[in-house]
Short mmCIF file of C-alpha atoms in Angstrom, two decimals:
data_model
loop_
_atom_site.label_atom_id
_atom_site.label_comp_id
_atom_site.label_asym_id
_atom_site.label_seq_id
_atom_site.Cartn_x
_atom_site.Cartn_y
_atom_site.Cartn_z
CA UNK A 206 -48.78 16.78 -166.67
CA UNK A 207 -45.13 16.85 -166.07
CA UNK A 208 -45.83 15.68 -162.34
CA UNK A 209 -47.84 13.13 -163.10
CA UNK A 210 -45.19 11.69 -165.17
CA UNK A 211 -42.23 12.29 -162.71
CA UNK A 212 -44.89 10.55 -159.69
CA UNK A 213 -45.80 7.50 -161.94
CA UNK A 214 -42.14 6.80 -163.05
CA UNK A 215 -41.54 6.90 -159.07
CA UNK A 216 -44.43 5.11 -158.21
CA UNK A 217 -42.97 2.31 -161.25
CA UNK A 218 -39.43 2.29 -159.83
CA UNK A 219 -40.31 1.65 -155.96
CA UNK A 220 -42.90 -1.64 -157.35
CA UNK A 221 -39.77 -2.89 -159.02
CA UNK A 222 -37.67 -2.43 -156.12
CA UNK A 223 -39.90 -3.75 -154.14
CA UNK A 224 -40.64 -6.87 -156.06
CA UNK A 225 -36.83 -7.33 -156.35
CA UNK A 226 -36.24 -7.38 -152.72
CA UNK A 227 -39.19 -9.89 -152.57
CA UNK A 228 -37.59 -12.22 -155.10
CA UNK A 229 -34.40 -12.12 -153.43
CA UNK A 230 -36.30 -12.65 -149.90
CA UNK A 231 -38.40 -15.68 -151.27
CA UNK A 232 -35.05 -17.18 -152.97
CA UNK A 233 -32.98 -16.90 -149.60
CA UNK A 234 -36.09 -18.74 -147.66
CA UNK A 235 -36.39 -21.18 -150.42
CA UNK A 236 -32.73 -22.36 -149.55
CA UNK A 237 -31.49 -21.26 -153.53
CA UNK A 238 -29.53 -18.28 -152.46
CA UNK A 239 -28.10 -17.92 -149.53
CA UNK A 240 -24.84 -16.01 -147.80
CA UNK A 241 -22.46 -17.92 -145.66
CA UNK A 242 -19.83 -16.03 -143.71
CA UNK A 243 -17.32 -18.53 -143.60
CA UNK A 244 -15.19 -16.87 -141.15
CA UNK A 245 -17.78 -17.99 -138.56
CA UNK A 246 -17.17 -21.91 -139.66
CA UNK A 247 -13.58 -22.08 -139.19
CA UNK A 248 -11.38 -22.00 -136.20
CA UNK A 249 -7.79 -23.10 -135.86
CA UNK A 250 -7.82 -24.44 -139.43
CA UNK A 251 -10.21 -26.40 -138.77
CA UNK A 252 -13.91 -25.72 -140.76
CA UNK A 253 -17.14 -27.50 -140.04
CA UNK A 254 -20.81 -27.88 -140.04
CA UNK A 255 -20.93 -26.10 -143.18
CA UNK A 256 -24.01 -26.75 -146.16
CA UNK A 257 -23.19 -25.37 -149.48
CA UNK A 258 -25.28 -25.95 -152.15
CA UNK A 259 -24.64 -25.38 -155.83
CA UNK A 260 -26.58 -22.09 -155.98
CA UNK A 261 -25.42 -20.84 -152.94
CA UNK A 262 -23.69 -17.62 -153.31
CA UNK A 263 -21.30 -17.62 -150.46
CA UNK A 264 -19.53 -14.24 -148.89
CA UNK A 265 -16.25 -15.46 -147.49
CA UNK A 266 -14.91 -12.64 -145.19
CA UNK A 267 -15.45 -8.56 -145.49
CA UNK A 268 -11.39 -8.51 -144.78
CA UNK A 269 -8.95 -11.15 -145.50
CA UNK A 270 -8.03 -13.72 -142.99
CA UNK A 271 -4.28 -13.83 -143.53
CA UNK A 272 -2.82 -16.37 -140.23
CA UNK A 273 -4.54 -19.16 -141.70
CA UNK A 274 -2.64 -21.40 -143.89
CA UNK A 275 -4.38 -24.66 -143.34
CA UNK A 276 -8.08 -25.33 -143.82
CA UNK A 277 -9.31 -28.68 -143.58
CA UNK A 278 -13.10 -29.25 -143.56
CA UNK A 279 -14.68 -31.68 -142.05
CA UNK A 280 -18.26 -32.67 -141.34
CA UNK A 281 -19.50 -29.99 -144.07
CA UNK A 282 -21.54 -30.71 -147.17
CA UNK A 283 -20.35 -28.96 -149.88
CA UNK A 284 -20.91 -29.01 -153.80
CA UNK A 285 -18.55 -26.56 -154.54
CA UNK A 286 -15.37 -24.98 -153.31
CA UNK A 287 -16.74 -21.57 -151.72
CA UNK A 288 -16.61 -17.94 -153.80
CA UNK A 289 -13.64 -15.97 -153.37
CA UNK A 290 -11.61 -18.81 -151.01
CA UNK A 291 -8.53 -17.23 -151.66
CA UNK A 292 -9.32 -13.36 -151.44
CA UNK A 293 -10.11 -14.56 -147.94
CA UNK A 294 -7.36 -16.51 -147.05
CA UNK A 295 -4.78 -15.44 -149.26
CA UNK A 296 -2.07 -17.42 -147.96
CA UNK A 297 -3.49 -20.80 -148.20
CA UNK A 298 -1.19 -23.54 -148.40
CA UNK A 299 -3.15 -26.81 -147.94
CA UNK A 300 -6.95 -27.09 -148.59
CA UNK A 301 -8.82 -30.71 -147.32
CA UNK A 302 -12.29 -30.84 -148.60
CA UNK A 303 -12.07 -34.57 -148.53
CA UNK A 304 -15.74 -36.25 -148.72
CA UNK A 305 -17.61 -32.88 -148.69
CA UNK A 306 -19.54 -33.89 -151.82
CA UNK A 307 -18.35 -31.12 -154.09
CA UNK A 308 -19.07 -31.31 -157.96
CA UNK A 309 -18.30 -28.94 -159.96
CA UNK A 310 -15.56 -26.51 -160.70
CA UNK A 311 -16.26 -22.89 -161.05
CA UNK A 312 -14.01 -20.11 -163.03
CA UNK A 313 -12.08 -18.57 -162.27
CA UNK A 314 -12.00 -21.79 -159.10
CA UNK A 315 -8.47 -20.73 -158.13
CA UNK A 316 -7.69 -17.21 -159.06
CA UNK A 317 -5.47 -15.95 -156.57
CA UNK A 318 -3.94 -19.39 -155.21
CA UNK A 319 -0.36 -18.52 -155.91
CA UNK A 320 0.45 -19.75 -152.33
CA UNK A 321 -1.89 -22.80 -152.09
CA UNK A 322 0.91 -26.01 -152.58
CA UNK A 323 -1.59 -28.67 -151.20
CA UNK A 324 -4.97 -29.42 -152.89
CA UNK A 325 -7.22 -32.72 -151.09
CA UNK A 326 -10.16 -33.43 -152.65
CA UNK A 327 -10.69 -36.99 -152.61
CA UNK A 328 -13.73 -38.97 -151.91
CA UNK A 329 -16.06 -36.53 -153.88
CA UNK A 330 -18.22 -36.13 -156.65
CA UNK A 331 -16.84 -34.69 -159.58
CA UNK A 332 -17.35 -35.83 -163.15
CA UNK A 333 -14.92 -33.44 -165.06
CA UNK A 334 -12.56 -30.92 -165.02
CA UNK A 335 -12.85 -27.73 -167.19
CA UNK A 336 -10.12 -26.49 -169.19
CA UNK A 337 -8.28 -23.84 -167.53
CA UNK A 338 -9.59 -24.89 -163.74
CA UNK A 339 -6.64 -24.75 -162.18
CA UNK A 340 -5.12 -21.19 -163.46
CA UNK A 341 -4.26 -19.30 -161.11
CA UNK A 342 -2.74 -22.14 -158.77
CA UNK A 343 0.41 -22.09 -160.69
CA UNK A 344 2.39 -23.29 -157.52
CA UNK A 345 0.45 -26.34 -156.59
CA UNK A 346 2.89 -29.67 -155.47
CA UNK A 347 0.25 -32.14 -154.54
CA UNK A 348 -3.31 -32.79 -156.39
CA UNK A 349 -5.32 -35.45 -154.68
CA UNK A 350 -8.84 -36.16 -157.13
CA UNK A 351 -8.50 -39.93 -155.45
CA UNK A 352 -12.33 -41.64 -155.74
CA UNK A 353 -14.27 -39.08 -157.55
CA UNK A 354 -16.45 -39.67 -160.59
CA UNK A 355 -14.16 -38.85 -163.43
CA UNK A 356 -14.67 -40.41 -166.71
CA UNK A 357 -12.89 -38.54 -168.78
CA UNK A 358 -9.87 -35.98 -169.50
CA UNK A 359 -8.79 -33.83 -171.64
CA UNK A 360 -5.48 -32.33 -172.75
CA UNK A 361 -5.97 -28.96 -170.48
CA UNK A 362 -7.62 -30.70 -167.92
CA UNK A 363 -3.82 -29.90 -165.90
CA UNK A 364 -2.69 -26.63 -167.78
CA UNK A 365 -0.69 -23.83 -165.51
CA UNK A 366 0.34 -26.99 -162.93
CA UNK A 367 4.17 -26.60 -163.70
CA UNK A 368 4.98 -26.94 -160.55
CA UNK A 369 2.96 -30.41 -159.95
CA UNK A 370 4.81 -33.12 -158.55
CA UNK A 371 2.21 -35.56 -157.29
CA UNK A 372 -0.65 -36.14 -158.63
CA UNK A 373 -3.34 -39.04 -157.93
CA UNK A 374 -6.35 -40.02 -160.01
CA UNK A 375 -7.36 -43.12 -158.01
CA UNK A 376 -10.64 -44.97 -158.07
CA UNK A 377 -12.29 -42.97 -160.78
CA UNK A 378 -14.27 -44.48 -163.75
CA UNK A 379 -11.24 -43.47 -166.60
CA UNK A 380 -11.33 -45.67 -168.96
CA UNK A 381 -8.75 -44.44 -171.50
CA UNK A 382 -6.12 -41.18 -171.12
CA UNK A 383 -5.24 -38.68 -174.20
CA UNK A 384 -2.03 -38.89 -174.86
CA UNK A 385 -1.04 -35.07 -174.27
CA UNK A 386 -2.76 -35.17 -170.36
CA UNK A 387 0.44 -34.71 -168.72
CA UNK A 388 2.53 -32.86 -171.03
CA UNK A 389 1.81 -29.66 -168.78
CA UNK A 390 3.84 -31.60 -165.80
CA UNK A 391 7.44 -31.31 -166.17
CA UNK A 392 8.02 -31.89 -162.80
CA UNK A 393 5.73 -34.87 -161.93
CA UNK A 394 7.66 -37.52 -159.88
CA UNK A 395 4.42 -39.59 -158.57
CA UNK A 396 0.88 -40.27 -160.33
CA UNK A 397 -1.26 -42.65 -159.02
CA UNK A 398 -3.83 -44.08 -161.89
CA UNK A 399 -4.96 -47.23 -159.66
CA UNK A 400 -8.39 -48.41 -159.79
CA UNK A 401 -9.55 -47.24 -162.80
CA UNK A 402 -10.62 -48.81 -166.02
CA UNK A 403 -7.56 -48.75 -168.06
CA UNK A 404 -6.95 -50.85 -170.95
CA UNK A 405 -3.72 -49.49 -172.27
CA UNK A 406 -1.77 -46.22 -172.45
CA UNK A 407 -0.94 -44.17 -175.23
CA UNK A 408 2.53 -44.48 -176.44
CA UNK A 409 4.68 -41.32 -175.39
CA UNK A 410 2.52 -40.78 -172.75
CA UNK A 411 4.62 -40.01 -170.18
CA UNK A 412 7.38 -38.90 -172.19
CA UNK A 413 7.07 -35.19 -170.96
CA UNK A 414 7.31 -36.12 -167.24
CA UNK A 415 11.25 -36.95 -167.31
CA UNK A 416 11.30 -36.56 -163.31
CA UNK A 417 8.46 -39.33 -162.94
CA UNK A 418 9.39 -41.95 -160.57
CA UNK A 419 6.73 -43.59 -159.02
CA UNK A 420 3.92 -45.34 -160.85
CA UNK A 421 0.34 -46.88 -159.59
CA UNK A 422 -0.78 -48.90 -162.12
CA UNK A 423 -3.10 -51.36 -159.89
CA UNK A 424 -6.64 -52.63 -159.91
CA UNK A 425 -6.94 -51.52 -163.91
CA UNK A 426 -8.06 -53.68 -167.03
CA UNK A 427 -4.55 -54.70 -168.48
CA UNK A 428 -3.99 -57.70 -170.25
CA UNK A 429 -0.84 -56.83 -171.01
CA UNK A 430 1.95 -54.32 -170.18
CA UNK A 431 4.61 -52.08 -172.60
CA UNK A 432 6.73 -51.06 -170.44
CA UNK A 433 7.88 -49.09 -173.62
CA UNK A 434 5.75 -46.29 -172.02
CA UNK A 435 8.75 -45.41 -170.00
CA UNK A 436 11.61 -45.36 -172.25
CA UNK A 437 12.62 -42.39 -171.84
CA UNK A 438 13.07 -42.47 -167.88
CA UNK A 439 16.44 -43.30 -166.27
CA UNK A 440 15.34 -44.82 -163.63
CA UNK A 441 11.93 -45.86 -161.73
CA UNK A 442 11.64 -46.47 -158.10
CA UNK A 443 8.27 -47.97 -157.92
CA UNK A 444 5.94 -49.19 -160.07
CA UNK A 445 2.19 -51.26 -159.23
CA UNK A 446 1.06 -53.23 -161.47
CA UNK A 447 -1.17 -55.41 -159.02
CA UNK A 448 -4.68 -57.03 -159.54
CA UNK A 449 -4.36 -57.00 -163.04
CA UNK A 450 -4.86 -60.01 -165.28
CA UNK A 451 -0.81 -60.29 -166.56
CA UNK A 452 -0.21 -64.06 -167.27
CA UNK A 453 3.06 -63.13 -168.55
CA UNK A 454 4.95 -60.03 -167.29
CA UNK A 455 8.49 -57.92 -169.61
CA UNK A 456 10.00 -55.27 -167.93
CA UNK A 457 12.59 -53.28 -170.11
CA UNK A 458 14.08 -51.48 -167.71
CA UNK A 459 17.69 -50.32 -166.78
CA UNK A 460 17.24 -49.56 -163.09
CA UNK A 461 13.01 -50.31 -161.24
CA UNK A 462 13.71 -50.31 -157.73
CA UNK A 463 10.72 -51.99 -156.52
CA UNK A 464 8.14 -54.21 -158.81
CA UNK A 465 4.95 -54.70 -156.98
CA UNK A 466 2.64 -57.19 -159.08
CA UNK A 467 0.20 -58.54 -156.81
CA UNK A 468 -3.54 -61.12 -158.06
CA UNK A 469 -2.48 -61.03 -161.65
CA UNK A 470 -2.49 -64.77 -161.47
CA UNK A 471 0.93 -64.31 -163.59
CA UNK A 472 3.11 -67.24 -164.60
CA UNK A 473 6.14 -66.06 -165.89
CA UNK A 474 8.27 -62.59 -165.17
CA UNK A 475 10.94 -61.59 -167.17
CA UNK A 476 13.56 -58.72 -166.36
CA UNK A 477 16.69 -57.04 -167.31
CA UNK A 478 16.23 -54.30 -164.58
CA UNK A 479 18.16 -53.77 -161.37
CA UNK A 480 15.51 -54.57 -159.22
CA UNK A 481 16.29 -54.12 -155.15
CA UNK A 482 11.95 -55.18 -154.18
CA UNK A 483 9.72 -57.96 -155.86
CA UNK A 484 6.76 -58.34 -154.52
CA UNK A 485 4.69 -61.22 -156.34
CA UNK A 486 2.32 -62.64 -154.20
CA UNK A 487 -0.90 -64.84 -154.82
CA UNK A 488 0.05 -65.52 -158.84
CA UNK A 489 0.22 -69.11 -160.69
CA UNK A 490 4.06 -69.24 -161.13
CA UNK A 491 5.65 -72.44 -160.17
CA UNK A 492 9.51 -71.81 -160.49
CA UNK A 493 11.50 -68.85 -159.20
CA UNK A 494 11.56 -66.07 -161.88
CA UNK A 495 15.11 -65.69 -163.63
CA UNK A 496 16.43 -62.59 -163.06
CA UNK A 497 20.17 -61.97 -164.11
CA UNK A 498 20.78 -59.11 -161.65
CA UNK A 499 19.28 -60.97 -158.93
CA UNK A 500 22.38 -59.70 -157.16
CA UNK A 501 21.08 -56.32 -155.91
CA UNK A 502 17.53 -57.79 -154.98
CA UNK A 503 17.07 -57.14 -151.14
CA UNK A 504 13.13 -58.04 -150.87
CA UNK A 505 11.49 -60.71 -152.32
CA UNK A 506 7.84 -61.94 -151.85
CA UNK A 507 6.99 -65.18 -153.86
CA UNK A 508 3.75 -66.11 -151.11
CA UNK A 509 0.56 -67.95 -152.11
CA UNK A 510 2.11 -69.42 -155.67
CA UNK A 511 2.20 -72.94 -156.15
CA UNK A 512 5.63 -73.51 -156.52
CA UNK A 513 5.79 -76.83 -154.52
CA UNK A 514 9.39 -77.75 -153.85
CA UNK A 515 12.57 -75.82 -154.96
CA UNK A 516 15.33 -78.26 -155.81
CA UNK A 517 19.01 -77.47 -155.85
CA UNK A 518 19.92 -73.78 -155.34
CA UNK A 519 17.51 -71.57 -156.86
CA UNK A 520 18.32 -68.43 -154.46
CA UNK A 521 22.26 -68.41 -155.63
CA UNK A 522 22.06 -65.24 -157.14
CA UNK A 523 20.07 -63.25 -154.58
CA UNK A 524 22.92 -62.95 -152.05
CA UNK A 525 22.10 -59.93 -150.66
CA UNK A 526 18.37 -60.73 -149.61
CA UNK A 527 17.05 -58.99 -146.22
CA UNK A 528 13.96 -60.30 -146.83
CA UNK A 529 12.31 -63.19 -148.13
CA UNK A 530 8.80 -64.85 -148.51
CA UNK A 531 7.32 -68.13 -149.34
CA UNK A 532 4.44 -68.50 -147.17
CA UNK A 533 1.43 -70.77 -148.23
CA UNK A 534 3.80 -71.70 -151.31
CA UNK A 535 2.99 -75.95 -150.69
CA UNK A 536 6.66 -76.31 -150.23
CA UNK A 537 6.78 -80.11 -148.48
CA UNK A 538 10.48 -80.42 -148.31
CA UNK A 539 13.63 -77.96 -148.29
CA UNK A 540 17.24 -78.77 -149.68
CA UNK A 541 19.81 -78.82 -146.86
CA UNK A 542 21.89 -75.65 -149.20
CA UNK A 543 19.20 -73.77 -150.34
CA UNK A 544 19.87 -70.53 -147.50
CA UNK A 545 23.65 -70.70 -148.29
CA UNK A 546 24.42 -68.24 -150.20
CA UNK A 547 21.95 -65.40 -147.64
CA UNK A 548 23.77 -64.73 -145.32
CA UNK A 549 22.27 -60.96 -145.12
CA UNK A 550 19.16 -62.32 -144.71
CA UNK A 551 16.83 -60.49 -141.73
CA UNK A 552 13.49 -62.25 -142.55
CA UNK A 553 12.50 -65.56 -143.29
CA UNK A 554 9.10 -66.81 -143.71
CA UNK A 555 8.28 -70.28 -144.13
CA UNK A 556 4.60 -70.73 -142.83
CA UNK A 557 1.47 -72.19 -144.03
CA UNK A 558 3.48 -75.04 -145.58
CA UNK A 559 3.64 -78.72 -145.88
CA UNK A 560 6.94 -79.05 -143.89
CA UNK A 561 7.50 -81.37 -141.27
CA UNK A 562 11.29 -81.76 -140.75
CA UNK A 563 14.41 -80.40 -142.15
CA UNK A 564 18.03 -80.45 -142.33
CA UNK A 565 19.09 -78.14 -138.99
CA UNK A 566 22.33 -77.14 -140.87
CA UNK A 567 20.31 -75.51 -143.06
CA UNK A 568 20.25 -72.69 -141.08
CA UNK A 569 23.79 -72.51 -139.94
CA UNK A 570 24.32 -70.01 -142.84
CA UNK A 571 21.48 -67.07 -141.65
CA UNK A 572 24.03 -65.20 -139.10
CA UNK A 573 21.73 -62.01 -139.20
CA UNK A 574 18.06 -63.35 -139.38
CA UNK A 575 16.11 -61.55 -136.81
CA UNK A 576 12.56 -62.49 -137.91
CA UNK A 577 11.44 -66.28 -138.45
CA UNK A 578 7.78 -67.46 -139.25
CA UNK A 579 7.51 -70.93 -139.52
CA UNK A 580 3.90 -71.73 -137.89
CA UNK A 581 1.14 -73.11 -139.70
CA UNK A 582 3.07 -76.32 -140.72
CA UNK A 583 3.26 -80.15 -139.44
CA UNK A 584 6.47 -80.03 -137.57
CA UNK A 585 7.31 -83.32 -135.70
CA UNK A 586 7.89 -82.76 -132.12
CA UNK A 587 11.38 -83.72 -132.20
CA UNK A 588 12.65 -81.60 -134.97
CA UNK A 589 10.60 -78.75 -133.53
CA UNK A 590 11.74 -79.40 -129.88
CA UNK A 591 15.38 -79.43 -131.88
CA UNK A 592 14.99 -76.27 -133.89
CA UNK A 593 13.57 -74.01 -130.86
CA UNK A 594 17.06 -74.89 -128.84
CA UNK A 595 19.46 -74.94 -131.10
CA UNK A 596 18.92 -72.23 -133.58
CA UNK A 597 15.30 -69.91 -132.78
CA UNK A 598 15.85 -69.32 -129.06
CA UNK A 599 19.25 -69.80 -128.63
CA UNK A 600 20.03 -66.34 -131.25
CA UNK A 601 16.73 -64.83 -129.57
CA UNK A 602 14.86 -65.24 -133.19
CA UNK A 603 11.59 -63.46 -133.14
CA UNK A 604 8.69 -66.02 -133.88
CA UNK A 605 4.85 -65.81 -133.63
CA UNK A 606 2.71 -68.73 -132.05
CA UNK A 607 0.45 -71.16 -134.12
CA UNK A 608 -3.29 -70.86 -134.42
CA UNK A 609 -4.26 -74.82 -134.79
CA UNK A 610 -6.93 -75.99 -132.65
CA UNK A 611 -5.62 -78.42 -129.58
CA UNK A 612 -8.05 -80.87 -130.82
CA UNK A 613 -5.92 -81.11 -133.54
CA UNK A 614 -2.37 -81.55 -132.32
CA UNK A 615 -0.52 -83.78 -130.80
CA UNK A 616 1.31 -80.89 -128.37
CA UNK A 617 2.96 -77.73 -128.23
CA UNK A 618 6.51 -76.77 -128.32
CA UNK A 619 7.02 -72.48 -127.18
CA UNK A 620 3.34 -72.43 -128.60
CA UNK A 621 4.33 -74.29 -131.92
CA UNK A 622 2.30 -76.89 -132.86
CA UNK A 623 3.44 -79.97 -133.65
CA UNK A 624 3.05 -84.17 -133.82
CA UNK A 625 4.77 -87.27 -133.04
CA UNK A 626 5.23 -90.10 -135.57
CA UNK A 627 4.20 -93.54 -135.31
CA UNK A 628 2.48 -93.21 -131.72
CA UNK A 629 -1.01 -94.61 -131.35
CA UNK A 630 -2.31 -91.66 -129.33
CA UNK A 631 -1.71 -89.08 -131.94
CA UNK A 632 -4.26 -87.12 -133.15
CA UNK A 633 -3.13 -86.49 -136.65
CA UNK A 634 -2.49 -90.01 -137.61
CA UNK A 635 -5.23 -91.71 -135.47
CA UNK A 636 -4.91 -95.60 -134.41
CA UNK A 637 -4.13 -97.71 -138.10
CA UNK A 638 -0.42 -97.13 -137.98
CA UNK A 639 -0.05 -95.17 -141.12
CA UNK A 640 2.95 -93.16 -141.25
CA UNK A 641 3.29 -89.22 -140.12
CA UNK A 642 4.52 -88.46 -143.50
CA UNK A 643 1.80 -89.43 -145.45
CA UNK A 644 -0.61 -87.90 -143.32
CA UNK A 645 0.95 -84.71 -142.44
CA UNK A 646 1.01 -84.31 -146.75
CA UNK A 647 -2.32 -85.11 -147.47
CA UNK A 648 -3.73 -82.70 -144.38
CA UNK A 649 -1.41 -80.07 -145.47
CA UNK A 650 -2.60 -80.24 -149.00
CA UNK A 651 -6.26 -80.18 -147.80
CA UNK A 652 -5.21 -77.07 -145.88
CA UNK A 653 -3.62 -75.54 -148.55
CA UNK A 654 -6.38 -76.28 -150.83
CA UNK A 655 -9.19 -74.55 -147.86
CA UNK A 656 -6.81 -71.58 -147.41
CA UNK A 657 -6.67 -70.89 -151.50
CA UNK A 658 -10.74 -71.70 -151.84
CA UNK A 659 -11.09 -69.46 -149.21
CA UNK A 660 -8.81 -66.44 -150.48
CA UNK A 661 -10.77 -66.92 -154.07
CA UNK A 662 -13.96 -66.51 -152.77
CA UNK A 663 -12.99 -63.61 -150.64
CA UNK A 664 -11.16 -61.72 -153.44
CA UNK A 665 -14.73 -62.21 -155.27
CA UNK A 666 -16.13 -60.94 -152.38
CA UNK A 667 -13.85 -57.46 -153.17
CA UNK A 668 -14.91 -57.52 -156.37
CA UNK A 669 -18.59 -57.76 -155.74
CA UNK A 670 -18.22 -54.51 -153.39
CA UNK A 671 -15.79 -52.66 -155.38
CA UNK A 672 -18.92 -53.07 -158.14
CA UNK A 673 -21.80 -52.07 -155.72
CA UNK A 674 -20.19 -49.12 -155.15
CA UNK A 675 -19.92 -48.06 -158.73
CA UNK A 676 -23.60 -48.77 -158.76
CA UNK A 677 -24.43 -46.88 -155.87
CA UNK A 678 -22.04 -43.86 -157.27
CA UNK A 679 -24.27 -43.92 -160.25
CA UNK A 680 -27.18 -43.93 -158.03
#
């Protein structure tokens, strides 16, 4: 009886075993389990041709692979960072899986990363981040979660990154930010929020992040900016506020290197702040912003705003300029002083104006310009014929060459076009007499009026793709 016992309990145990390995077969030729020996993917660094799925159960390496301390994937679908990554390679310093389609973190995701300092994983899929993901990596520098699907975060979604120091959130779907996120980064000096849906940001936000110095603010929801948010930094070396909608800009700041506030159709900027860059291209403002420490400003960008004409000397308290913009700005005429006080001045860029003659002395004052774009206007011959010899070619100015159609020009000066006033054979004008100046203003403000029509529609046209590709994200 005994026997018969001990032979059906075997009999039992080898159906189960049996049915086991068939499970485990059937799952592995369905595609939900499968082993991936990851040492056979990788050489050099480089890893490739991979499939992960998110049921895969992946077996690294049966030793660890200690010479590698790159690994940057490429070519490899994956929805997950593979099982034991860092038993493997335990000395790991920079991980890329950029666009592998991963999803999902997994805990412990980094146990064992003490060495890993560089984390890419931009241009993938994933919607969250668990609290405590990142234990383990408590020596990370660089976090890149730029164009993922995040819509949220929490206040753990960073604990045990202490050692963090740049961190970008890019083109994710955020649409607010708790207000203890970053707390757990003392030593963050550069976060880039840009293209997200921001609104606002919690007051004291930032206030644990003393070492923070460069901001990305662009492409977000504000109607308005507190720059209150940073009160408690010393100083700020770059901060992006562009594409925006900001009619009117306040920046309480003792020292912001560089202000970059591109498309926030803005019309007035005010500033205490040492600023050394401004860059405020394509806004509405029509007079030069006031800006009492003007003084240290070495950069400044005022293209594509309607100013029109600058009378007197509106650039007296930038004297130590190296650059300066006002391209497609409809500036028709330019006071004989208004370059007198930049002397340090490297860059100069005039183009895609109305202008059609000027003062030559004007220029007597730019000992160190290097750089000169003045095409895309309706210089007379003569002045143009003037300005080439006496001041472009004869310091050895760099210059580039028009783009106007011959059909359209009366001739070419060093591949500048140009027209001659009063003749009957010119082009511009055409046979009734009427006077270059008139004409060269109305076909310049035509021009102006195409090139801004044209930069509208095209920035609708970014707009209208940026918004596809949400759609196709939620796809």
């Amino acid at each position: 009886m005994e026997v018969t016992k001990i032979n059906q309990f075997f009999t039992c145990t080898l159906i189960w075993i049996g049915l086991v390995v068939v499970i485990r077969i059937g799952r592995v030729q369905s595609g939900q389990v499968r082993r991936i020996w990851m040492q056979d993917h990788c050489r050099d660094g480089v890893c490739g041709g991979i499939v992960i799925e998110r049921t895969d159960y992946v077996i690294m390496s049966q030793s660890a692979v200690e010479k590698h301390i790159i690994l940057n994937f490429v070519n490899s679908s994956i929805a997950k960072i593979p099982h034991l990554m860092f038993d493997t390679f335990p000395n790991l310093q920079v991980l890329r899986m950029e666009n592998c389609s991963v999803e999902t973190f997994e805990r412990p995701q980094f146990e064992g990363a003490s060495n890993l300092m560089n984390l890419f994983l931009g241009h993938n899929r994933i919607k969250e981040i668990p609290r405590n993901t990142f234990l383990g990596a408590d020596n990370l520098n660089v976090l890149m979660l730029n164009h993922n699907r995040l819509e949220a975060l929490n206040n753990n979604s960073f604990q045990s990154l202490k050692e963090l120091k740049q961190l970008s959130l890019e083109g994710n779907k955020l649409e607010s930010l708790p207000s203890g996120v970053f707390v757990p980064l003392r030593k963050l000096i550069d976060i880039n929020l840009a293209r997200n849906r921001l609104e606002s940001l919690a007051r004291g936000i930032f206030d644990s992040n003393l070492n923070l110095t460069h901001i990305s603010l662009a492409g977000n929801n504000f109607k308005s900016f507190k720059s209150e948010v940073f009160k408690v930094h010393r100083r700020i070396v770059f901060l992006d506020l562009s594409d925006n909608v900001l009619h009117e800009l306040t920046l309480n700041f003792s020292v912001l290197d560089t202000i970059v506030a591109n498309n926030c159709d803005m019309r007035k900027l005010t500033t205490n702040a040492i600023v050394k860059e401004l860059e405020l291209r394509n806004n509405s403002l029509r007079d030069i912003p006031h800006i009492p420490n003007a003084s240290n400003m070495t950069v400044l960008d005022l293209s594509h705003n309607p100013l029109g004409s600058l009378q007197g000397s509106p650039f007296r308290r930038f004297t130590e300029l190296i650059r300066l913009n006002l391209s497609s700005t409809g500036l028709h005429d330019l006071d004989e002083g208004i370059f007198k006080k930049q002397t340090h001045l490297k860059s100069l860029d005039i183009s895609s104006n109305s202008l059609f003659t000027l003062k030559i002395t004007m220029f007597d004052h730019l000992k160190d310009l290097q750089y000169f774009y003045f095409q895309q206007n309706n210089w007379n011959c003569d002045f143009l014929q003037l300005l080439m010899t006496s001041f472009v070619k004869r310091r050895d100015i760099s210059f580039m060459e028009d783009s106007i159609a011959p059909e359209l020009v009366d001739d070419y000066i060093d591949g500048m076009a140009c027209w001659y006033e009063n003749t009957k054979s010119s082009k511009k004008c055409g046979g009734d007499g009427s006077s270059l100046t008139d004409a060269a203003l109305e076909l310049a403000i035509v021009r102006n009026d195409i090139d801004r029509m044209t930069q509208a529609i095209e920035r609708k046209f970014i707009k209208l793709f940026q918004i596809l590709e949400d759609i196709k994200l939620r796809i």
